[in-house]
Short mmCIF file of C-alpha atoms in Angstrom, two decimals:
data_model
loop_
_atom_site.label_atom_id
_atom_site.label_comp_id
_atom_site.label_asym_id
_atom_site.label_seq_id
_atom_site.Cartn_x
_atom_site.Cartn_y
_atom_site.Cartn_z
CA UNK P 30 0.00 0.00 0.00
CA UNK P 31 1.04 3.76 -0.66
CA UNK P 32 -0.22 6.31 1.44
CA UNK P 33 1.08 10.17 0.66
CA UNK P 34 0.64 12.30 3.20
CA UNK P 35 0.08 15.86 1.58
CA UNK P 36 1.10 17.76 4.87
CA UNK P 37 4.20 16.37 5.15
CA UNK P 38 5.01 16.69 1.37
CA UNK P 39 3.92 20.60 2.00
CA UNK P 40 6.64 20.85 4.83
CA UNK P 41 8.70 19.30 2.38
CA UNK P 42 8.17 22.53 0.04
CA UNK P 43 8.28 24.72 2.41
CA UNK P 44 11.74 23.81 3.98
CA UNK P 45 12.97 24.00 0.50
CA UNK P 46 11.51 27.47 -0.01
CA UNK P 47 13.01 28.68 3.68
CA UNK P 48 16.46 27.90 1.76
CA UNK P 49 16.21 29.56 -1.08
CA UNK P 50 15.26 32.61 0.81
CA UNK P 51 18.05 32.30 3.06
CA UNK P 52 20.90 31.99 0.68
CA UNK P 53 19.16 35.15 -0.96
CA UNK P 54 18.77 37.40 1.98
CA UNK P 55 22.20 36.55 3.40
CA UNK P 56 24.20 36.19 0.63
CA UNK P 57 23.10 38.76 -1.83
CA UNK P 58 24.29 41.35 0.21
CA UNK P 59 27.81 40.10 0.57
CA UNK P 60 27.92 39.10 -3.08
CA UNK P 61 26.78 42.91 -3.64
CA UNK P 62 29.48 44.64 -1.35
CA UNK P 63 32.77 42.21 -2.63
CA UNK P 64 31.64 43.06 -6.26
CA UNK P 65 31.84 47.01 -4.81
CA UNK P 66 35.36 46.39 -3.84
CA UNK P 67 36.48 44.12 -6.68
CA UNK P 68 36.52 40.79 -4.79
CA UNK P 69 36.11 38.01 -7.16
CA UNK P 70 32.33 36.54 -6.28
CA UNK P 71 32.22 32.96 -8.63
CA UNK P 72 31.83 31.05 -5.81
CA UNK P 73 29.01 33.55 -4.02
CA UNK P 74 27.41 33.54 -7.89
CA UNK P 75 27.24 29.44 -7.85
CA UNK P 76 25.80 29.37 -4.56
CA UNK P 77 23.21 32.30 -5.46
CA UNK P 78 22.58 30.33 -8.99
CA UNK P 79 21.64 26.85 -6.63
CA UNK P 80 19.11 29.39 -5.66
CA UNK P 81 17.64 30.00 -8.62
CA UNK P 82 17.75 26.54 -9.27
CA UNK P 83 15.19 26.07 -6.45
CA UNK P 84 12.89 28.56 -7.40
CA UNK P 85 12.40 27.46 -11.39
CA UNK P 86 12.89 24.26 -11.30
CA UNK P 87 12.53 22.47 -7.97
CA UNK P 88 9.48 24.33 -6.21
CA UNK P 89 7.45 24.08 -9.33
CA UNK P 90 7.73 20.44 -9.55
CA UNK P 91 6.78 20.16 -5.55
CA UNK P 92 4.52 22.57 -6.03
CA UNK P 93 2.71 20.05 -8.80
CA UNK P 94 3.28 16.68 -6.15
CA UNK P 95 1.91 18.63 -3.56
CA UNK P 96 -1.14 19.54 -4.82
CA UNK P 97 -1.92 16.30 -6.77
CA UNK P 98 -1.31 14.69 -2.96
CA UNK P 99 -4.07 16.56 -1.74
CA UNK P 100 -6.02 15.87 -4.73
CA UNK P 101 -5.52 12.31 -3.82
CA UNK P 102 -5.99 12.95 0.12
CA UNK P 103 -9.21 14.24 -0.71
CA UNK P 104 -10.49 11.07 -2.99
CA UNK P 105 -10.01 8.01 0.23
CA UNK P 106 -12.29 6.05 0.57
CA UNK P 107 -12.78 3.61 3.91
CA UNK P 108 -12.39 -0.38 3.80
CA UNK P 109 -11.35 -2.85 5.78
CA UNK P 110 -8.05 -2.29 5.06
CA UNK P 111 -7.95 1.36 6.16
CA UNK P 112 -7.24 3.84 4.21
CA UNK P 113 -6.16 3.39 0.60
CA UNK P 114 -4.90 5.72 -1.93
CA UNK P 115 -6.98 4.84 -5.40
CA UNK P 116 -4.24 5.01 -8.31
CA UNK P 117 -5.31 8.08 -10.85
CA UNK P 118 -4.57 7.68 -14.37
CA UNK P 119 -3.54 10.79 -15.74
CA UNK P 120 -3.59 10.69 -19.81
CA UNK P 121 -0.45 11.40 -21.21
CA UNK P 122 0.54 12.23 -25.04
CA UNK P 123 0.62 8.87 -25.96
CA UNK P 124 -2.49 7.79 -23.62
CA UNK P 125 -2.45 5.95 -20.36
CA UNK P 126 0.25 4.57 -19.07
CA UNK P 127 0.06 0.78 -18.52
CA UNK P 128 -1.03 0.09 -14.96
CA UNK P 129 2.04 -1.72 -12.88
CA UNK P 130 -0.56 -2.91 -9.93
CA UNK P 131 -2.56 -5.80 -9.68
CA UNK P 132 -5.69 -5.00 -8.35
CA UNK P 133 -7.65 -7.91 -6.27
CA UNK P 134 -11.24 -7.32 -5.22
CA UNK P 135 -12.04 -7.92 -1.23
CA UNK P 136 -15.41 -9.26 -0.07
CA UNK P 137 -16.48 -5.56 1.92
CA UNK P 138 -16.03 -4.03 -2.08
CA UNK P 139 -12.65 -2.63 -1.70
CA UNK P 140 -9.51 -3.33 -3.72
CA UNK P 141 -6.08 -4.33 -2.59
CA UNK P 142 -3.18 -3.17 -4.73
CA UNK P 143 -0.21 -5.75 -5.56
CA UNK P 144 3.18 -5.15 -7.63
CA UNK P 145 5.99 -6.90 -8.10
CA UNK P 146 9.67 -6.41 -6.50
CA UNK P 147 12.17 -4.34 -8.57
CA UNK P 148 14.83 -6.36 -9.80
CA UNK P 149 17.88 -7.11 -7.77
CA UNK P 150 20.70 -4.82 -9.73
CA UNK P 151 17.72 -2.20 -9.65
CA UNK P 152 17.96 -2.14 -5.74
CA UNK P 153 21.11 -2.57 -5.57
CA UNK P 154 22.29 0.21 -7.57
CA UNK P 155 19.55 2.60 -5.77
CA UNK P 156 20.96 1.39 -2.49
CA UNK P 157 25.05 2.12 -3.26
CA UNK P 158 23.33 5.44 -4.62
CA UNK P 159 22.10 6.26 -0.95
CA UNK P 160 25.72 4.94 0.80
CA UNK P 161 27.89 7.32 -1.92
CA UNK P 162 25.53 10.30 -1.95
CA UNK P 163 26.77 13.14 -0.40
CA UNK P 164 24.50 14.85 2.02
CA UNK P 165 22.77 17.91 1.29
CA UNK P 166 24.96 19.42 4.32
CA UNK P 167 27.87 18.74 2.50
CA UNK P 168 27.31 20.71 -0.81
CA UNK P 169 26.80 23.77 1.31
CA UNK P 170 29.93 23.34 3.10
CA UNK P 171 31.80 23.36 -0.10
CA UNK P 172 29.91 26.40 -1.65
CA UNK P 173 31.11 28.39 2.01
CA UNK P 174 34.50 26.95 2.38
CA UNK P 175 34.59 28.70 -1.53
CA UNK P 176 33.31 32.08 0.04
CA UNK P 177 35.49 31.72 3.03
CA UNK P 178 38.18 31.54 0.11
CA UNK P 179 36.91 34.51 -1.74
CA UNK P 180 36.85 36.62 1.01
CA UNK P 181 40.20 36.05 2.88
CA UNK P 182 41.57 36.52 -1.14
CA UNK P 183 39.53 39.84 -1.30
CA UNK P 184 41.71 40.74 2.02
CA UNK P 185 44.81 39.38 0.86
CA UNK P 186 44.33 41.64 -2.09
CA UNK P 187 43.74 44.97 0.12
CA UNK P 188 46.10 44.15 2.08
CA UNK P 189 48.57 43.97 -0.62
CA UNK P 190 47.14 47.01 -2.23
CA UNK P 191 47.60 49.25 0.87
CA UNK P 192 51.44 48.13 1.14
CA UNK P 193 52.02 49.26 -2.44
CA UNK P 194 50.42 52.51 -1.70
CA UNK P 195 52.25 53.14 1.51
CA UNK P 196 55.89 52.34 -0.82
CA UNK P 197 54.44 54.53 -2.72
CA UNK P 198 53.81 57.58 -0.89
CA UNK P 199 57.46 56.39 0.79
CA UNK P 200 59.18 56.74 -2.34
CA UNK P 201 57.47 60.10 -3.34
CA UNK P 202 58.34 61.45 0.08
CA UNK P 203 61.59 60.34 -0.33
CA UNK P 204 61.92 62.04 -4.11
CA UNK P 205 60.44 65.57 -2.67
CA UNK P 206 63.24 65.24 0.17
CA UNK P 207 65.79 64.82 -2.45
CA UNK P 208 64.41 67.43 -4.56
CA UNK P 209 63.68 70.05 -2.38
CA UNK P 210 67.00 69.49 -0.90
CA UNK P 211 68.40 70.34 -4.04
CA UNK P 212 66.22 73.35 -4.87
CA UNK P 213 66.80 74.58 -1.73
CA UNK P 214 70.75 74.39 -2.13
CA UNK P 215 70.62 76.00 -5.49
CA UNK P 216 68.03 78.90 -3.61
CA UNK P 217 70.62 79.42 -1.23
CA UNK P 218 73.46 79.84 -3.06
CA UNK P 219 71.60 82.30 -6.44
CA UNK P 220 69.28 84.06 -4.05
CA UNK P 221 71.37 85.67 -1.76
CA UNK P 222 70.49 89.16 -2.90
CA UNK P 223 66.60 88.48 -2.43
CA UNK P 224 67.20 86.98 1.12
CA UNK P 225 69.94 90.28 2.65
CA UNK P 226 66.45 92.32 0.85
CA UNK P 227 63.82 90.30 3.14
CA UNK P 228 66.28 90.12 6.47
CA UNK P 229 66.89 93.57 6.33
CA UNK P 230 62.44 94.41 5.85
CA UNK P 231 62.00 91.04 8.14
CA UNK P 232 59.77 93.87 10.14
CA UNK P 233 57.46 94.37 7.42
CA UNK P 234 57.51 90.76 6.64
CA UNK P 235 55.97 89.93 10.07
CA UNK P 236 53.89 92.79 9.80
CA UNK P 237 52.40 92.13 6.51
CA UNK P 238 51.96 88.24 7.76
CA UNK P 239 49.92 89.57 10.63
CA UNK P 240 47.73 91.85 8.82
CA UNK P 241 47.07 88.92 6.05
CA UNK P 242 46.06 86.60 8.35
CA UNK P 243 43.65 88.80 10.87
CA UNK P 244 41.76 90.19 7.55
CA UNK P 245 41.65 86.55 6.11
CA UNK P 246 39.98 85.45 9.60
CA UNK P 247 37.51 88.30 9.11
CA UNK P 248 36.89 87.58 5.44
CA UNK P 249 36.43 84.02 6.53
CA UNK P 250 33.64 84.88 9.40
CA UNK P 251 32.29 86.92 6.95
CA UNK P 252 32.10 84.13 4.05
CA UNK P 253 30.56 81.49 6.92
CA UNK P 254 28.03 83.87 7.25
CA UNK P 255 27.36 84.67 4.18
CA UNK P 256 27.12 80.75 2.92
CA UNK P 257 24.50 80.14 5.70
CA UNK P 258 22.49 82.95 4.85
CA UNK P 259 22.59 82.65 0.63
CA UNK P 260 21.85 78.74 1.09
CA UNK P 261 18.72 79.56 3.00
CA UNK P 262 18.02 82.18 0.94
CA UNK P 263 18.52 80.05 -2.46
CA UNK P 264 16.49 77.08 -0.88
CA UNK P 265 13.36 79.64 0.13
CA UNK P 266 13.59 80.49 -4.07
CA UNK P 267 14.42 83.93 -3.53
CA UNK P 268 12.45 86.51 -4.97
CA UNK P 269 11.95 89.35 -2.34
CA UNK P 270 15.33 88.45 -0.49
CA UNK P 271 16.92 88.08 -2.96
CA UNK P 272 15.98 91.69 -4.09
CA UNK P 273 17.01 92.82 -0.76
CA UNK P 274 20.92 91.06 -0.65
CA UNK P 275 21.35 91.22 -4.59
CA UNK P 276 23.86 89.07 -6.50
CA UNK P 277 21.73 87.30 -8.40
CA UNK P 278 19.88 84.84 -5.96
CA UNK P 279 16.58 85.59 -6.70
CA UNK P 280 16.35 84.23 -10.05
CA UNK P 281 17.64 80.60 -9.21
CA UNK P 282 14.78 77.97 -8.16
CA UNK P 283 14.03 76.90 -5.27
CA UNK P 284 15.16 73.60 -2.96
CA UNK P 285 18.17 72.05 -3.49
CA UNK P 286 19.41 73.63 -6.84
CA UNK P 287 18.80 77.43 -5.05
CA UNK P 288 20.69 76.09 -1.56
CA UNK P 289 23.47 74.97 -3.83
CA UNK P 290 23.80 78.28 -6.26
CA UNK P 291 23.22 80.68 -3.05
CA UNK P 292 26.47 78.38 -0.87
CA UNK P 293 28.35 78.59 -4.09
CA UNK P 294 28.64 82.05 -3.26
CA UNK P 295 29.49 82.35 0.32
CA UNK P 296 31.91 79.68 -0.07
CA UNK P 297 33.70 81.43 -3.05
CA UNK P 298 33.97 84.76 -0.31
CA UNK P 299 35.58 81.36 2.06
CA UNK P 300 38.14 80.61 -0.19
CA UNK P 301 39.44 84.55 -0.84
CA UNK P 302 40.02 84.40 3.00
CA UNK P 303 41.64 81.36 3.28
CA UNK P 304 43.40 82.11 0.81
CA UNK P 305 44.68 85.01 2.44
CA UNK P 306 45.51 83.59 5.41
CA UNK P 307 47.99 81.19 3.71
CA UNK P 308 49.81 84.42 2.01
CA UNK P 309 50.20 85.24 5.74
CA UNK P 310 51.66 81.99 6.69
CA UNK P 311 54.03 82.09 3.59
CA UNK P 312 55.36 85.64 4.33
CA UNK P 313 56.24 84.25 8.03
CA UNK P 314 57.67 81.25 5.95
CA UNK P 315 59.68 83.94 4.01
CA UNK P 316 60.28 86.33 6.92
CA UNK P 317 61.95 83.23 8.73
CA UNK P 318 64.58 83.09 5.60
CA UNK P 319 65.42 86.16 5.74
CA UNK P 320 66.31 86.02 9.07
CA UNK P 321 68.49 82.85 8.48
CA UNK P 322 66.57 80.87 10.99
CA UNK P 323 65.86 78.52 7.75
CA UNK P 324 67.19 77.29 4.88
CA UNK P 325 66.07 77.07 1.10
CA UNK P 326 64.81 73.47 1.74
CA UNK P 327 62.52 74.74 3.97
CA UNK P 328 61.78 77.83 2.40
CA UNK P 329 60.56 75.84 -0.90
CA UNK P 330 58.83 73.13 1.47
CA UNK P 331 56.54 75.28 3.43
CA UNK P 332 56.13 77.98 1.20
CA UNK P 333 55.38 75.51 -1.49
CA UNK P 334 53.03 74.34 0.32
CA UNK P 335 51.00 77.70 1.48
CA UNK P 336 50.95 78.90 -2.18
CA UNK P 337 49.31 75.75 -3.20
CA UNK P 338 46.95 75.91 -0.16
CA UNK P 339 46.22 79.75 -1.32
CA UNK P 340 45.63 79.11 -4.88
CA UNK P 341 43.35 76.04 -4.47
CA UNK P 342 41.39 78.21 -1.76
CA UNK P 343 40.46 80.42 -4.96
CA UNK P 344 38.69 77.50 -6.86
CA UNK P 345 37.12 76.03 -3.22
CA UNK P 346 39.41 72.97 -2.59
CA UNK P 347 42.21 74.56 -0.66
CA UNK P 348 38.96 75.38 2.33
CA UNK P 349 38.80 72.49 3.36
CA UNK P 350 42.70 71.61 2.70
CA UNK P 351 43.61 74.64 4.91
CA UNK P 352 41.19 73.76 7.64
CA UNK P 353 42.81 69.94 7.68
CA UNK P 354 46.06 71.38 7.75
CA UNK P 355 45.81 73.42 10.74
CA UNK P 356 43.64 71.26 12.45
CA UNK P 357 46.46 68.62 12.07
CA UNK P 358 49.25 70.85 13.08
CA UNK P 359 46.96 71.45 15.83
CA UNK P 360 46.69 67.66 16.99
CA UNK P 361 48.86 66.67 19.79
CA UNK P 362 52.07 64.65 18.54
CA UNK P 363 51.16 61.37 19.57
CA UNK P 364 47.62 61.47 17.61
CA UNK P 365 49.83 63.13 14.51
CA UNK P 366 52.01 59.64 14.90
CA UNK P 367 48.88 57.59 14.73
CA UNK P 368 46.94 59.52 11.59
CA UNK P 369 49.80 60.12 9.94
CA UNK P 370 50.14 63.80 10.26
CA UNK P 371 53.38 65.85 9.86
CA UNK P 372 55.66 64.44 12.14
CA UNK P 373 57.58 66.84 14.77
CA UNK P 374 61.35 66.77 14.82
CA UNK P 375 61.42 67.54 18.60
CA UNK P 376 58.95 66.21 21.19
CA UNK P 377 57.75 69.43 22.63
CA UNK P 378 59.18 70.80 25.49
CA UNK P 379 57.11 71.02 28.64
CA UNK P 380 56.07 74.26 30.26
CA UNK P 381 58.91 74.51 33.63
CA UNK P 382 57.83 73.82 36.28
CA UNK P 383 58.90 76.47 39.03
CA UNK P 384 60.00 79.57 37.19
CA UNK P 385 61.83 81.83 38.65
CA UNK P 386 59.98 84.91 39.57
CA UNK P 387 63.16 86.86 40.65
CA UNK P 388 64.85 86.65 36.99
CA UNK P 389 61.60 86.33 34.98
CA UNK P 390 63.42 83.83 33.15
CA UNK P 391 62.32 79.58 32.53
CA UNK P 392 63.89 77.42 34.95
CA UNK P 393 66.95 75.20 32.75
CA UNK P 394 65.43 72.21 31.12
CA UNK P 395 68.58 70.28 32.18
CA UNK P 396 67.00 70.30 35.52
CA UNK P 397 64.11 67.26 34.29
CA UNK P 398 66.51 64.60 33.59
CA UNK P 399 63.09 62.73 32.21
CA UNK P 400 62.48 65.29 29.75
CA UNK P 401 66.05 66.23 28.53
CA UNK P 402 66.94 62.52 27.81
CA UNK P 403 63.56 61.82 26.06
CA UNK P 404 64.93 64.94 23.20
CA UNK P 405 68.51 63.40 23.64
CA UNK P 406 67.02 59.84 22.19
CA UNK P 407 64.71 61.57 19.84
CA UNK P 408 67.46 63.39 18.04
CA UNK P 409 70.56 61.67 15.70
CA UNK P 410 73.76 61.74 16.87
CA UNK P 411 75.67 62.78 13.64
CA UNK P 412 74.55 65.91 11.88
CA UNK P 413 73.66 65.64 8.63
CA UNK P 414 76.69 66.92 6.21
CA UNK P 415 74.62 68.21 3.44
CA UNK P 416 72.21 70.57 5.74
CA UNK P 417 75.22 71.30 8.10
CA UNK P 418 76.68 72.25 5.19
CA UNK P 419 74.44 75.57 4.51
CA UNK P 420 75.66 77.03 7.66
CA UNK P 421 79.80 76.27 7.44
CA UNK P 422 81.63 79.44 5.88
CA UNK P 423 83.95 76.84 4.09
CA UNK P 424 81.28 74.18 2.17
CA UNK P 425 79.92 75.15 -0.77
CA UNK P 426 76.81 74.94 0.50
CA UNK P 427 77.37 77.77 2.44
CA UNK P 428 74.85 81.25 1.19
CA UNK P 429 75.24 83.83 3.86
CA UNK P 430 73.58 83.91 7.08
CA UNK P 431 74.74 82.30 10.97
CA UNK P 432 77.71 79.96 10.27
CA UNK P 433 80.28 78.02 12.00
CA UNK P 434 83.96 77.90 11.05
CA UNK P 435 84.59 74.43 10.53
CA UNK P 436 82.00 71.58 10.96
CA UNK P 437 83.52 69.86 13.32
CA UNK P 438 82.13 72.97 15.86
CA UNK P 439 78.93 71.64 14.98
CA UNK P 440 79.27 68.20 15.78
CA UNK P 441 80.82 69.12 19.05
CA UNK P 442 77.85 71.17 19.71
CA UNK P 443 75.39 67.94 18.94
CA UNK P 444 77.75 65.49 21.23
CA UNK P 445 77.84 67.99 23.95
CA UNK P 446 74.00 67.89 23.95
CA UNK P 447 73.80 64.42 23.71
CA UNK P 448 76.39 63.75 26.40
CA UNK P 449 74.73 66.92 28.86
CA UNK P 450 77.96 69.00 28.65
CA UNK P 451 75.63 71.48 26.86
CA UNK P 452 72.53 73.40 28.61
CA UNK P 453 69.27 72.89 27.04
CA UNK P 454 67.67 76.46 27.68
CA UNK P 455 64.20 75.87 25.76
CA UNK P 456 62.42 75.27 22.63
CA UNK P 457 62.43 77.74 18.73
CA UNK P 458 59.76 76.66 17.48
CA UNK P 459 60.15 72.63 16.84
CA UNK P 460 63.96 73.50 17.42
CA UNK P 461 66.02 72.79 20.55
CA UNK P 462 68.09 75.91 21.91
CA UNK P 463 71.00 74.72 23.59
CA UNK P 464 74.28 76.60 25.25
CA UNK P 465 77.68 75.64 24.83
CA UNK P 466 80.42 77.43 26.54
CA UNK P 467 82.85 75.85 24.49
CA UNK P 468 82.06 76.29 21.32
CA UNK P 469 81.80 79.61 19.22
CA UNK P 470 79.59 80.11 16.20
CA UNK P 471 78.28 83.21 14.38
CA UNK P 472 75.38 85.11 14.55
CA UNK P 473 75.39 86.87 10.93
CA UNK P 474 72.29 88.86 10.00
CA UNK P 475 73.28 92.07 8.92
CA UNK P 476 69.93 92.88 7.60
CA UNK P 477 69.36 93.25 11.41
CA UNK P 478 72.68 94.86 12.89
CA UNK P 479 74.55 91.78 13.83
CA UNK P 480 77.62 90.45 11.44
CA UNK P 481 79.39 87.68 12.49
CA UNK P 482 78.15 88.36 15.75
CA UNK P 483 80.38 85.45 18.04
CA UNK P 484 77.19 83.98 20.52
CA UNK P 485 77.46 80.48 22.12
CA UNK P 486 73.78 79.65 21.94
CA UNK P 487 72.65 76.76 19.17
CA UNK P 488 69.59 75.38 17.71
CA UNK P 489 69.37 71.97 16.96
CA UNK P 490 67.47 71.78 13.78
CA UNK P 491 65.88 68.56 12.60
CA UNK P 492 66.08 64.79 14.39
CA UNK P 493 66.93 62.29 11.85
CA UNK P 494 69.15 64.37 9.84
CA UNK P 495 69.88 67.08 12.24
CA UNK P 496 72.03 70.25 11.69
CA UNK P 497 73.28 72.83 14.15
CA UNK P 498 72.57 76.89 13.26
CA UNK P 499 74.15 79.52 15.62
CA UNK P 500 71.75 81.86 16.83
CA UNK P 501 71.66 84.97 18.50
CA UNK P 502 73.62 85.18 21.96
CA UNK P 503 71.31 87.54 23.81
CA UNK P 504 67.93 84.89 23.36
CA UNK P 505 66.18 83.96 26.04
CA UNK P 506 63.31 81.37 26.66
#
């Protein structure tokens, strides 16, 4: 006897519908977000295809079993032997199929249903088929050991990408090092005129720097304002505002397209004080040449880099450039190590901490042993030849300003700092100022009344390729 049990065939479907939906809700995501980043997906797209499989050819054909079960289900009919499924011919092309039972008639008028065994190999074959078969389980461990695959090859490949990219920007940093370097030799040595012509104004310099950058703040408050107010007044459409504040505003739509043409504006006014404020920076930049405090490497680095800032600030880019750029200069040092930010050659130099009233002067670094070694390891012990070089009155490197007569005055300087023979007396910026009672430089700015001016106070410029400039004898922190 066969009995089908329709709810059971139902479950059947609907387990088989559950999957389908499951491998598409969880995996069509993922498939979606590793074809974003480039990740090869032919594993994810065989698994997703098994899907598909399920829903055109599969379903449909339990679909048809299911409901001719019920069909069935619905046509029993009670005997003595229960219940009994009657076998429905269902004409075919070709007619009926031949019927493979042998009916017998029973004495209460029902029928019993005989056929004969399959033969032998027939079983046997169907029952290796079961041992061999791979379970269901199985398939879908293979199709996610495949995405496991994918993925960690997707990582691999990022991965590999980001370490080209940081080489990269290595060997580009390293290029503008050498460059500049070069540049700012060649500056040093044809530009001598120009810098005697800015040491001797460095006054106006600072003064001009000042003034740039307090009318670039105001020009900037004054564009901020003026962005808010124009989008409003370019998402409002308008019309009688834009009568009253002019420029135009008034005749773009409103919404989006009016916000946008109305902050186009205000952020055009942004940029013209930005841009402003970097001509300020660069004339300190300048100013700092002149004075002799710098060399042309740095003079091409920074400066470089504030007429850039300044220009894109005219076309809108450089806002948002010059915002990130002082916002990172503005990050302590140990965040600027972490996001990559412009590393410090000196770990800044705490505040002291019992001045001395009396003299008005800082107390002597030398006096935190902590702090004074922590600059000691963060600074090279050989000076770097080539930047050294700028401020010896013998290399050819040499282009006017403080000097040194022989190198070897330097690199006492540096070993007396390292060793503690020499007083650290504060910080120049990112620079160390140090004093060495027995070594004599030259403090030569004639642009401000001192040639070769003998001093025994040093700044220690730099950390990994450090160089020693002579500085004026009379600073104090």
């Amino acid at each position: 006897m066969v009995q089908v049990c329709p709810e059971a065939l139902g479950a059947v479907r609907d387990d088989v519908a559950a999957t389908r939906d499951a491998i598409r809700d969880d995996l069509s995501p993922l498939r979606r977000r590793m074809t974003e980043l480039g990740v090869p997906t032919a594993a994810m797209n065989d698994v997703l295809s098994v899907a598909d499989r399920l829903d055109t050819d599969v379903l449909p054909t339990l679909d048809w079993h299911v409901a001719r079960a019920r069909d069935l289900a619905s046509l029993r009919y009670g005997g003595s032997m229960g219940a009994v499924l009657p076998v429905v011919d269902v004409d075919g092309p070709f007619g009926p199929p031949p019927d493979p039972f042998t009916q017998t008639p029973s004495g209460d008028g029902s029928t019993a249903l005989t056929w004969p065994a399959a033969p032998f190999e027939v079983r046997e074959a169907d029952r290796q088929a079961t041992e061999t078969s791979d379970p269901i389980a199985s398939w879908f461990e293979d199709r996610f050991a495949e995405l496991d695959t994918s993925v960690q090859n997707g990582f691999d490949w990022l991965v590999d990408t980001w370490d080209r990219a940081v080489e990269t920007g290595a060997e580009l940093g390293d290029w503008w090092e050498a460059t500049t370097a070069d540049l700012g030799g060649w500056i040093d040595e044809c530009l001598v005129d120009v810098r005697e012509l800015i040491g001797r104004h460095v006054a106006v310099f600072r003064f001009l720097a000042d003034a740039c950058r307090v009318l670039g703040w105001v020009v900037v408050a004054f564009g901020v304002v003026l962005t808010v107010g124009l989008a409003v007044i370019g998402a409002m459409g308008g019309s009688a505002l834009g009568a009253v504040f002019g420029i135009g505003v008034g005749a773009v739509p409103g919404g989006g397209a009016g916000a946008l043409a109305g902050a186009a504006v205000g952020l055009k006014v942004l940029g013209a004080g930005f841009a402003m404020f970097s001509v300020g920076d660069f004339l300190d930049v300048a100013a700092d040449w002149g004075e002799g405090t710098t060399d042309g490497q740095d003079l091409l680095r920074q400066g470089s880099l504030e007429i850039t800032l300044a220009l894109c600030s005219l076309i809108g880019i450089g806002v948002f450039a010059k915002i990130l750029h002082k916002v990172v200069h503005g990050l302590p040092d140990h965040v600027n190590d972490r996001v990559g930010g412009p590393p410090t050659d000196v770990p800044p130099l705490p505040e002291p901490a019992n001045p001395r009233a009396e003299s008005g002067m800082a107390e002597s670094l030398a006096d935190s042993a902590i702090d004074v070694h922590a600059l000691r390891a963060a600074v090279s012990t050989r000076i770097s030849t080539q930047r050294q070089g700028r401020h010896v009155v013998s290399a050819r490197q040499y282009a006017g300003g403080s000097y040194f007569s022989s190198a070897d005055d330097a690199q006492r300087v540096l070993d007396d700092f390292h060793s503690g023979a020499a007083e650290v007396l504060g910080r120049k910026g990112d620079d160390i100022v140090v004093q060495d009672l027995s070594v004599t430089g030259f403090n030569h700015n004639p642009g401000a009344g001192f040639p070769d001016q003998a001093t025994n106070i040093f700044f220690i410029k730099g950390s990994v390729s450090p160089s020693v400039v002579p500085y004026n004898p009379n600073w104090t922190p």
